[in-house]
């Protein structure tokens, strides 16, 4: 699995609540059997009209935010379906980190499996980040997983975030969790013998 | 010994390994798979030279992509076809039982596993599909997982999980005439919010729950994910046991009664602690219909659409305005008498035999409104067969409903069954997200009875005045 250590990038503000996985990657793109190539369909129905032309006003169509690699979203991001395609699409598009006040469970888990870092940021901090990135498309943040901090590039101001130690370690080292579980294979066998 | 919740009992009995700070390793009793969320998982296995640890505990079906029209014709969509072929190849290669398109027991994964008796009390069940919560209706811990986790389960027959918190939703009082399990769960989501259940395994209890049939209990647990919950559960009881008796995969008659003894012990002990408790009065619930673009944007049919200003935060107000714009509705308007173009009776929420019986009761001797195209999509080929043996298909067809083959169909429109832009649909499914049933389509979630009555009236109606 791809690791995540430190990342610096600019922020795309998409500060809506309850953005569901059907919006992140609409169902018509779930038929592919590969893991890659979903980025071009990210937020398809918000990004493109029926003729496939970019819809003006949607943040990812604004040339100033084209290079953003950090997404600032509203609470309960990733609700809905279990489709890991949503995390794949965000990652494939170029996002490395999602900031939101809260995430849906399955989506949150899925991110860790592919090296995409979801960070829970409280609402007041989120609002500052969203405002700054709206005013300045070049507003940059450095996300340092090891020290669990979000650092504002210009001011050097730091926000600390919480993350589960095990998941952090897996992400820092790009550990394959199937491999980790198989280290306990004897215990799995034993369980099977007993049941 | 301190009293335990049902969830805790199942958790404890499936722990393979735990270490503080790490997600526990839980043994998985049943792994359900379908064509959409598995190709990349099998590919991962191949790349790492791993195999499927327990093909005997893995069951596959094809449901999301299947056409619901004539099955003898080839599938036109080449990408859908390839995805289906991929599942077939994977099942062959890894020796997994597949309920293929023409299998007499094919159907939506969450409909066929219970009706075949695969789903049993006390089990841990996973599927790469969020509505796996459905199976909790049998007193199982059942949850949806992503594709990487599917690969993990295929390779190890275990899942790494942090223990969820527990929530008890106690439903007292009785549901009034004309009020269904769908109205109850929509009302619960309305009360706790679309992320009210995040991080929790919910146990539904109380007399209003134990009086429900298995079909209705599945409707409740199915939509637990719409409140963000990791799982929904209902303690198994006589209703559960009688449902399971003589199902093809149920324990055979001679051990079945012993099994019941075991299953009876699953229920939450008196005095067990829940992290959160919610009380719901069933007697106050009215027929529920969604007005917005998530299942929490819901009201009773006789209310007026809420004003965005009535929401607490700016973000919620913005979300409500956006939803109203998408839905082509105005705050303060009623939903009753709102004209509709389409009706969809189906999905893993409401496509079981009881759902079809209830809808048929409304449809009998009536006719679908000229401005409405209505379809009934049974959840499984078995449901379809049962319905046909009871003559329900004839009732629907005579009333002008399309009678289809089993599958997910217009619940998410991965097959050709989709809404056209701006079409308004009364749907018994579980998600009214933007574009869910077709780009720019407008979905109103409601019960099968309400859907059937609305098809006939040509607009949203209150089924109690029917
Ligand atoms: S019927 Fe709808 S919700 Fe259920 S499994 Fe199929 S697509 Fe998912």
XYZ file of C-alpha atoms and ligand atoms in Angstrom:
669
model
C 0.000 0.000 0.000
C 1.085 3.558 -0.686
C 2.438 5.314 2.376
C 1.623 8.809 3.565
C 4.185 10.789 5.509
C 4.086 14.467 4.757
C 2.286 16.437 2.117
C 2.156 20.077 1.148
C -0.528 21.363 -1.156
C -3.235 23.906 -1.748
C -6.809 23.496 -0.573
C -10.043 23.169 -2.547
C -13.001 24.260 -0.394
C -16.124 22.166 -0.931
C -17.749 22.992 2.346
C -21.083 21.206 2.087
C -22.459 18.779 4.625
C -23.353 15.139 3.898
C -21.491 14.825 0.591
C -22.324 11.230 -0.287
C -20.380 8.654 -2.260
C -22.978 8.787 -5.061
C -21.793 12.364 -5.692
C -18.103 11.575 -5.297
C -18.304 8.847 -7.921
C -21.680 8.316 -9.593
C -22.834 4.757 -10.214
C -22.357 4.797 -13.974
C -18.609 4.547 -13.360
C -18.712 1.597 -10.985
C -18.692 -0.963 -13.736
C -14.992 -0.797 -14.349
C -12.956 -3.655 -13.003
C -9.745 -1.706 -12.418
C -8.695 0.294 -9.380
C -7.288 3.174 -11.366
C -8.642 5.753 -13.763
C -11.565 6.941 -11.630
C -10.173 10.465 -11.159
C -11.608 11.827 -14.368
C -15.080 10.894 -13.145
C -14.701 12.413 -9.668
C -17.834 14.452 -8.823
C -18.868 13.848 -12.421
C -22.455 15.071 -12.129
C -21.397 18.234 -10.308
C -18.447 18.829 -12.604
C -19.965 18.229 -16.038
C -23.269 19.002 -17.716
C -25.166 16.561 -19.907
C -22.931 17.367 -22.852
C -19.833 16.716 -20.803
C -18.922 20.394 -20.574
C -17.513 21.691 -17.273
C -20.143 23.385 -15.124
C -19.049 26.892 -14.204
C -19.002 27.612 -10.531
C -18.067 24.135 -9.381
C -14.880 24.511 -7.427
C -12.841 21.858 -9.249
C -13.593 23.559 -12.562
C -12.064 26.797 -11.366
C -8.571 26.946 -12.904
C -7.294 28.526 -9.698
C -8.084 25.340 -7.789
C -6.972 22.856 -10.444
C -3.826 21.943 -8.587
C -5.394 21.505 -5.156
C -4.460 18.297 -3.439
C -6.259 18.838 -0.139
C -10.051 18.832 -0.018
C -11.860 20.795 2.702
C -15.355 19.340 3.079
C -18.367 19.566 5.381
C -19.451 17.133 8.075
C -20.422 13.514 7.396
C -18.288 13.381 4.267
C -18.512 10.102 2.330
C -21.896 8.965 3.598
C -23.858 6.368 1.701
C -22.497 3.427 -0.166
C -19.452 1.333 0.680
C -17.916 1.886 -2.758
C -14.166 2.207 -2.309
C -14.310 3.718 -5.801
C -15.055 7.016 -4.015
C -11.696 6.977 -2.247
C -9.974 5.741 -5.420
C -11.473 8.595 -7.441
C -10.342 11.260 -4.957
C -6.860 9.800 -4.840
C -6.606 9.269 -8.578
C -7.712 12.849 -9.188
C -4.801 14.024 -7.085
C -6.160 14.540 -3.586
C -3.889 13.255 -0.851
C -5.806 14.444 2.156
C -9.440 15.197 3.056
C -10.261 17.563 5.902
C -13.773 17.489 7.359
C -15.494 17.862 10.731
C -16.639 14.219 10.473
C -16.658 11.278 8.100
C -18.924 8.331 7.413
C -17.461 5.125 8.866
C -16.951 2.944 5.801
C -15.520 5.780 3.716
C -13.109 6.717 6.515
C -11.823 3.149 6.686
C -11.526 2.850 2.935
C -9.235 5.897 2.736
C -6.619 4.298 4.951
C -6.388 1.272 2.684
C -5.178 3.341 -0.232
C -2.932 5.984 1.288
C -5.482 8.802 1.320
C -5.477 10.598 4.665
C -8.842 11.695 6.136
C -8.426 14.167 8.995
C -11.116 15.183 11.394
C -10.871 18.920 12.051
C -13.282 20.668 14.382
C -15.817 22.977 12.854
C -14.322 26.306 13.940
C -10.880 25.378 12.613
C -12.485 24.041 9.456
C -14.215 27.355 8.873
C -10.900 29.202 9.070
C -9.306 26.843 6.579
C -12.279 27.110 4.237
C -12.272 30.925 4.449
C -8.561 31.176 3.838
C -8.705 28.888 0.830
C -11.695 30.738 -0.592
C -9.875 34.050 -0.350
C -6.573 32.681 -1.544
C -6.461 29.726 -3.950
C -2.751 29.431 -3.233
C -3.379 28.982 0.467
C -1.148 26.048 1.305
C -1.083 23.563 4.116
C 1.504 21.022 5.088
C 0.101 17.874 6.572
C 2.629 16.074 8.695
C 1.297 12.716 9.773
C 4.167 11.861 12.093
C 3.684 14.942 14.294
C -0.088 14.868 13.625
C -0.115 18.466 12.574
C -1.598 20.680 9.901
C 0.741 23.617 9.328
C -0.274 26.817 7.550
C 2.545 27.471 5.141
C 2.546 31.253 5.330
C 2.077 31.736 9.042
C 3.554 28.476 10.312
C 0.475 28.180 12.513
C -0.159 24.627 13.593
C -3.309 22.644 14.237
C -2.854 19.272 15.890
C -5.134 16.406 14.941
C -6.068 13.079 16.438
C -5.522 9.815 14.675
C -5.552 6.244 15.795
C -1.987 5.076 16.440
C -2.348 1.784 14.584
C -3.842 3.365 11.482
C -1.204 6.063 11.594
C 1.554 3.507 11.673
C 0.052 1.540 8.761
C -0.175 4.709 6.707
C 3.283 6.006 7.587
C 4.847 2.733 6.582
C 2.483 1.730 3.808
C 1.770 -1.561 5.587
C -0.430 -4.129 3.919
C -2.951 -5.086 6.555
C -3.606 -8.497 5.042
C 0.063 -9.212 5.643
C -0.277 -7.983 9.225
C -3.301 -10.147 9.880
C -1.627 -13.190 8.380
C 1.055 -12.860 11.040
C -1.719 -14.192 13.271
C -2.610 -17.064 10.990
C -2.015 -19.642 13.715
C -4.691 -17.966 15.814
C -7.095 -17.973 12.896
C -6.482 -21.693 12.424
C -7.003 -22.350 16.076
C -10.250 -20.407 16.039
C -11.427 -22.495 13.098
C -10.557 -25.739 14.880
C -12.497 -24.715 17.958
C -15.629 -23.599 16.079
C -20.638 -12.106 35.093
C -21.673 -8.615 34.108
C -24.657 -8.356 31.778
C -23.841 -8.116 28.068
C -25.530 -6.672 25.039
C -26.315 -8.944 22.102
C -23.674 -7.121 20.123
C -21.057 -7.762 22.807
C -21.874 -11.481 22.898
C -21.407 -11.834 19.156
C -18.262 -9.727 19.225
C -16.715 -11.761 22.038
C -17.481 -15.082 20.410
C -15.783 -14.045 17.159
C -12.609 -12.496 18.524
C -9.552 -14.129 17.039
C -7.069 -11.656 18.383
C -7.065 -8.342 20.153
C -4.389 -5.996 21.321
C -4.915 -2.599 22.915
C -4.833 0.244 20.398
C -5.252 -2.038 17.422
C -8.367 -2.997 15.563
C -9.423 -6.450 16.711
C -9.343 -9.400 14.362
C -12.865 -10.807 14.082
C -13.728 -14.103 12.464
C -16.305 -13.802 9.681
C -18.979 -16.500 9.365
C -20.478 -15.415 6.076
C -19.020 -13.336 3.279
C -21.483 -12.241 0.606
C -20.124 -10.909 -2.645
C -21.491 -9.329 -5.818
C -20.106 -8.158 -9.130
C -19.527 -4.462 -8.432
C -17.226 -4.309 -5.418
C -15.151 -7.461 -5.905
C -13.168 -7.475 -9.191
C -10.345 -5.397 -7.725
C -10.279 -7.558 -4.584
C -9.769 -10.775 -6.558
C -7.184 -9.021 -8.681
C -5.384 -8.047 -5.476
C -5.376 -11.678 -4.356
C -3.841 -12.750 -7.625
C -1.168 -10.079 -7.552
C -0.131 -11.128 -4.038
C -0.426 -14.801 -4.845
C -3.059 -15.400 -2.204
C -6.162 -17.515 -2.371
C -9.617 -17.501 -0.820
C -9.321 -18.963 2.661
C -12.906 -20.177 3.036
C -14.752 -20.429 -0.272
C -17.303 -22.493 1.676
C -18.221 -19.410 3.732
C -18.391 -17.160 0.674
C -21.517 -16.767 -1.439
C -21.832 -14.783 -4.673
C -24.692 -13.358 -6.656
C -25.151 -10.974 -9.564
C -27.637 -8.260 -8.794
C -26.531 -4.670 -9.350
C -25.989 -4.742 -13.101
C -28.579 -7.226 -14.263
C -31.260 -6.187 -16.692
C -34.756 -6.695 -15.299
C -36.250 -7.365 -18.705
C -35.990 -10.558 -20.740
C -33.062 -12.522 -19.343
C -32.570 -14.653 -22.418
C -31.187 -11.648 -24.303
C -27.499 -10.826 -24.070
C -26.468 -7.883 -21.872
C -25.975 -4.898 -24.131
C -23.736 -2.746 -21.962
C -20.241 -4.109 -22.679
C -18.737 -2.812 -19.421
C -21.519 -4.311 -17.310
C -21.101 -7.541 -19.198
C -17.398 -7.599 -18.509
C -17.984 -7.008 -14.798
C -20.430 -9.896 -14.680
C -18.073 -12.157 -16.613
C -15.292 -11.213 -14.220
C -17.312 -12.379 -11.226
C -18.090 -15.647 -13.005
C -14.429 -16.241 -13.741
C -13.420 -15.383 -10.188
C -16.019 -17.713 -8.687
C -14.850 -20.531 -10.927
C -11.195 -19.922 -10.221
C -11.640 -19.682 -6.454
C -14.407 -22.259 -6.161
C -17.131 -19.977 -4.828
C -20.817 -20.781 -5.128
C -22.489 -18.337 -7.512
C -26.181 -17.564 -7.785
C -25.861 -16.523 -11.403
C -28.360 -14.553 -13.482
C -30.358 -17.577 -14.560
C -30.162 -19.418 -11.244
C -33.652 -20.000 -9.805
C -32.530 -18.424 -6.527
C -30.747 -15.372 -7.971
C -31.602 -11.991 -6.525
C -30.415 -8.989 -4.543
C -27.698 -10.190 -2.217
C -29.536 -8.946 0.909
C -32.745 -10.642 -0.155
C -31.393 -14.039 -1.135
C -29.038 -14.675 1.791
C -31.877 -14.538 4.335
C -34.374 -16.428 2.192
C -31.876 -19.216 1.535
C -31.129 -19.433 5.249
C -27.484 -18.383 4.940
C -28.154 -15.518 7.335
C -28.492 -16.853 10.873
C -28.551 -15.458 14.398
C -25.252 -14.890 16.145
C -23.237 -14.683 12.942
C -20.741 -12.121 11.757
C -21.634 -11.222 8.177
C -19.911 -8.873 5.757
C -20.420 -7.786 2.165
C -18.925 -5.086 -0.002
C -22.193 -3.241 0.204
C -23.428 -0.778 2.781
C -26.880 -2.338 3.144
C -25.384 -5.470 4.661
C -26.884 -4.047 7.843
C -30.098 -5.775 6.638
C -28.927 -9.126 8.025
C -28.809 -7.736 11.545
C -32.572 -8.334 11.610
C -31.717 -11.955 12.514
C -29.565 -10.995 15.482
C -26.331 -11.045 13.506
C -23.521 -8.480 13.467
C -23.596 -7.567 9.786
C -21.752 -4.707 8.191
C -20.776 -3.234 4.866
C -17.106 -3.072 3.920
C -14.959 -1.585 1.158
C -13.159 -3.497 -1.568
C -9.791 -3.635 0.263
C -11.614 -5.166 3.201
C -13.328 -7.627 0.860
C -9.855 -8.710 -0.199
C -8.843 -8.964 3.457
C -11.818 -11.192 4.236
C -11.265 -13.343 1.155
C -7.635 -13.882 2.144
C -8.017 -14.308 5.898
C -11.726 -14.927 6.641
C -11.351 -12.207 9.242
C -11.959 -8.492 9.436
C -10.051 -5.895 11.389
C -12.517 -3.777 13.296
C -12.533 -1.238 16.055
C -15.323 -2.065 18.391
C -18.278 0.203 17.643
C -20.183 1.907 20.419
C -23.640 0.569 21.156
C -26.959 2.339 20.853
C -30.348 1.055 21.879
C -33.387 2.361 20.069
C -36.415 1.400 22.031
C -39.656 1.631 20.072
C -42.714 1.513 22.287
C -46.386 1.890 21.434
C -48.054 0.492 18.352
C -47.815 1.495 14.728
C -51.193 2.826 13.632
C -53.230 1.479 10.768
C -51.506 2.094 7.436
C -48.104 2.770 9.029
C -45.276 0.474 8.027
C -41.739 -0.432 9.036
C -40.521 1.922 6.311
C -42.324 4.841 7.939
C -40.848 3.827 11.278
C -37.239 3.741 10.071
C -37.608 6.974 8.094
C -38.991 8.572 11.201
C -36.089 7.241 13.292
C -33.567 8.652 10.790
C -35.413 11.950 10.907
C -35.089 11.987 14.671
C -31.459 10.909 15.085
C -30.112 12.392 11.828
C -28.190 10.936 8.889
C -25.055 10.743 10.983
C -26.758 10.095 14.314
C -25.662 6.477 14.185
C -22.069 7.023 13.078
C -19.722 4.824 15.073
C -22.539 2.779 16.604
C -24.021 -0.661 16.314
C -27.726 -0.075 16.913
C -30.025 -2.561 18.606
C -33.723 -1.978 17.967
C -35.999 -3.235 20.676
C -39.391 -2.706 22.251
C -42.800 -4.138 21.553
C -43.251 -2.314 18.251
C -40.146 -4.096 16.973
C -40.910 -7.584 18.272
C -44.331 -7.410 16.662
C -42.781 -6.939 13.223
C -42.405 -9.760 10.710
C -38.914 -10.744 9.516
C -39.472 -8.849 6.269
C -40.293 -5.692 8.168
C -37.398 -6.148 10.564
C -35.114 -6.367 7.551
C -36.509 -3.067 6.256
C -35.588 -1.446 9.586
C -32.069 -2.873 9.802
C -31.469 -2.245 6.098
C -31.772 1.495 6.531
C -29.616 1.701 9.670
C -26.759 2.705 7.392
C -28.813 5.733 6.319
C -28.425 6.953 9.885
C -24.688 6.326 9.496
C -24.692 3.286 11.808
C -22.194 0.527 11.276
C -24.832 -2.091 11.950
C -28.452 -2.504 13.009
C -29.602 -5.501 15.008
C -32.764 -7.074 16.382
C -32.755 -9.898 18.928
C -33.829 -13.233 17.438
C -37.095 -14.644 18.736
C -39.833 -17.035 17.717
C -40.541 -14.960 14.600
C -36.907 -15.358 13.535
C -36.805 -19.061 14.285
C -40.005 -19.811 12.392
C -38.747 -17.839 9.410
C -35.555 -19.893 9.349
C -37.109 -23.304 9.838
C -36.733 -25.421 6.687
C -34.819 -22.858 4.694
C -32.334 -24.590 2.360
C -29.245 -23.561 4.352
C -30.804 -23.592 7.808
C -29.668 -26.212 10.310
C -31.473 -29.461 9.630
C -34.583 -30.380 11.575
C -32.833 -32.648 14.122
C -30.398 -29.948 15.253
C -32.633 -26.974 14.609
C -34.214 -27.022 18.056
C -30.812 -27.217 19.705
C -29.769 -24.246 17.656
C -32.798 -22.326 18.870
C -31.625 -22.848 22.458
C -28.306 -21.305 21.514
C -29.890 -18.435 19.624
C -32.240 -17.626 22.479
C -29.216 -16.794 24.608
C -28.084 -14.098 22.229
C -30.488 -11.478 23.448
C -29.187 -8.568 25.477
C -29.013 -9.339 29.194
C -31.120 -7.356 31.628
C -29.199 -4.318 32.798
C -26.582 -4.395 30.031
C -25.044 -1.028 29.312
C -25.527 0.854 26.050
C -23.449 3.913 25.191
C -26.604 5.666 24.091
C -30.335 5.052 24.379
C -33.101 6.580 22.308
C -36.840 6.207 22.856
C -39.317 6.349 20.025
C -43.098 6.333 20.331
C -44.462 4.321 17.420
C -48.016 5.577 17.911
C -47.131 9.115 16.806
C -45.677 8.073 13.435
C -47.483 8.986 10.219
C -46.749 7.971 6.620
C -43.312 9.395 5.825
C -42.040 10.804 2.533
C -38.666 12.390 1.800
C -38.617 15.910 0.383
C -34.861 16.344 -0.052
C -31.716 14.595 -1.164
C -30.872 12.423 1.799
C -33.070 10.087 3.829
C -33.009 12.431 6.827
C -34.786 15.111 4.778
C -38.116 13.526 5.461
C -41.501 14.520 6.835
C -44.931 13.059 7.326
C -47.121 13.252 4.248
C -49.391 15.855 5.784
C -46.698 18.302 6.816
C -45.394 21.264 4.829
C -41.881 21.255 3.392
C -39.657 22.884 6.010
C -38.044 26.214 5.348
C -34.248 26.137 5.087
C -34.245 28.893 7.730
C -35.636 26.434 10.230
C -32.346 24.500 10.288
C -29.848 25.207 13.019
C -26.603 25.883 11.176
C -25.724 27.799 8.033
C -24.363 24.643 6.451
C -27.610 22.797 7.078
C -29.586 25.737 5.701
C -27.467 25.739 2.560
C -27.873 21.981 2.176
C -31.659 22.308 2.509
C -31.832 25.109 -0.095
C -29.682 23.131 -2.481
C -31.865 20.050 -1.964
C -35.072 22.002 -2.629
C -33.630 23.459 -5.781
C -32.553 20.035 -6.981
C -35.946 18.558 -6.151
C -37.835 21.440 -7.794
C -39.763 22.151 -4.594
C -40.480 25.182 -2.442
C -40.406 25.557 1.311
C -43.894 25.709 2.765
C -45.479 23.624 0.002
C -47.213 20.344 0.816
C -46.018 17.066 -0.704
C -49.499 15.657 -0.861
C -50.962 15.851 -4.386
C -47.521 16.475 -5.888
C -47.621 14.956 -9.405
C -45.164 12.123 -10.095
C -43.963 10.464 -13.320
C -42.471 7.231 -12.099
C -42.987 4.650 -9.382
C -40.420 2.082 -8.332
C -41.398 -0.743 -6.028
C -38.261 -2.707 -5.306
C -34.747 -2.687 -3.732
C -33.313 -4.563 -0.771
C -35.381 -2.307 1.497
C -38.842 -3.177 0.167
C -38.979 -5.938 -2.440
C -39.795 -8.972 -0.337
C -42.976 -10.952 -0.635
C -44.775 -9.025 2.121
C -43.925 -5.730 0.463
C -45.382 -6.947 -2.805
C -48.476 -8.285 -1.071
C -49.087 -4.914 0.581
C -48.618 -3.037 -2.672
C -50.862 -5.481 -4.529
C -53.657 -4.911 -2.002
C -53.662 -1.285 -3.076
C -53.281 -2.020 -6.777
C -56.061 -4.574 -7.055
C -58.944 -3.396 -9.234
C -57.219 -0.074 -9.798
C -55.174 1.376 -12.614
C -51.898 3.248 -12.737
C -52.444 6.878 -13.700
C -51.867 7.662 -17.385
C -49.044 10.050 -16.549
C -47.128 7.505 -14.512
C -44.816 4.708 -15.482
C -44.705 2.218 -12.623
C -42.601 -0.867 -12.138
C -42.418 -3.678 -9.631
C -39.045 -5.389 -9.319
C -39.057 -8.388 -6.979
C -35.987 -8.698 -4.770
C -35.275 -12.228 -5.864
C -36.347 -14.787 -8.404
C -37.850 -16.730 -5.497
C -39.940 -13.720 -4.423
C -41.044 -13.364 -8.022
C -42.065 -17.006 -8.192
C -43.921 -16.819 -4.887
C -45.716 -13.647 -5.976
C -46.727 -15.293 -9.236
C -48.058 -18.328 -7.418
C -50.275 -15.971 -5.421
C -51.403 -14.137 -8.544
C -49.818 -10.851 -7.512
C -48.190 -10.471 -10.921
C -51.613 -10.539 -12.548
C -52.915 -7.901 -10.155
C -49.959 -5.655 -10.921
C -50.079 -6.214 -14.659
C -53.830 -5.646 -14.823
C -53.290 -2.416 -12.946
C -50.709 -1.295 -15.482
C -47.506 -1.928 -13.518
C -44.461 -3.378 -15.273
C -43.631 -6.755 -13.752
C -39.876 -7.323 -13.887
C -37.128 -9.827 -13.206
C -35.236 -9.613 -9.896
C -32.331 -7.240 -9.255
C -31.276 -3.891 -7.811
C -32.730 -2.100 -10.803
C -33.737 1.517 -10.299
C -32.563 1.572 -6.692
C -29.289 2.803 -8.160
C -29.803 2.508 -11.890
C -26.628 0.695 -12.853
C -28.733 -1.252 -15.316
C -30.961 0.414 -17.932
C -33.715 1.237 -15.386
C -33.156 4.928 -14.711
C -35.050 8.183 -14.345
C -34.822 10.837 -17.006
C -33.721 14.302 -15.865
C -36.366 16.043 -13.737
C -38.600 12.987 -13.624
C -40.175 12.643 -10.199
C -40.296 9.173 -8.705
C -42.064 7.649 -5.724
C -39.633 4.945 -4.695
C -39.550 2.238 -2.040
C -35.745 2.175 -2.113
C -33.369 3.597 0.470
C -31.490 6.524 -1.042
C -32.747 9.768 -2.501
C -29.277 11.163 -3.146
C -28.840 13.471 -6.126
C -28.679 11.422 -9.296
C -29.078 8.118 -7.461
C -31.878 6.878 -9.722
C -30.642 8.757 -12.789
C -28.942 12.083 -13.387
C -31.173 14.966 -12.254
C -33.916 12.514 -11.304
C -36.024 13.376 -8.249
C -36.647 10.629 -5.731
C -39.196 10.521 -2.922
C -38.691 7.601 -0.555
C -41.795 6.009 0.934
C -43.446 2.689 1.802
C -44.679 0.141 -0.779
C -48.299 0.952 0.113
C -47.730 4.668 -0.380
C -45.878 4.012 -3.636
C -48.689 1.874 -5.058
C -51.371 4.365 -4.054
C -49.366 7.233 -5.542
C -48.946 5.314 -8.813
C -52.696 5.055 -9.116
C -53.417 8.630 -8.086
C -50.631 10.061 -10.247
C -49.433 12.091 -7.294
C -48.222 11.620 -3.735
C -51.130 10.637 -1.500
C -51.833 9.606 2.067
C -52.485 5.878 1.894
C -54.692 6.070 4.989
C -57.303 7.956 2.984
C -57.111 5.416 0.240
S -31.091 -2.822 -3.956
Fe -30.066 -0.853 -3.946
S -29.279 -0.599 -1.899
Fe -29.841 -2.724 -2.131
S -27.947 -3.764 -2.691
Fe -29.009 -3.193 -4.581
S -28.227 -1.197 -5.110
Fe -27.635 -1.560 -3.016
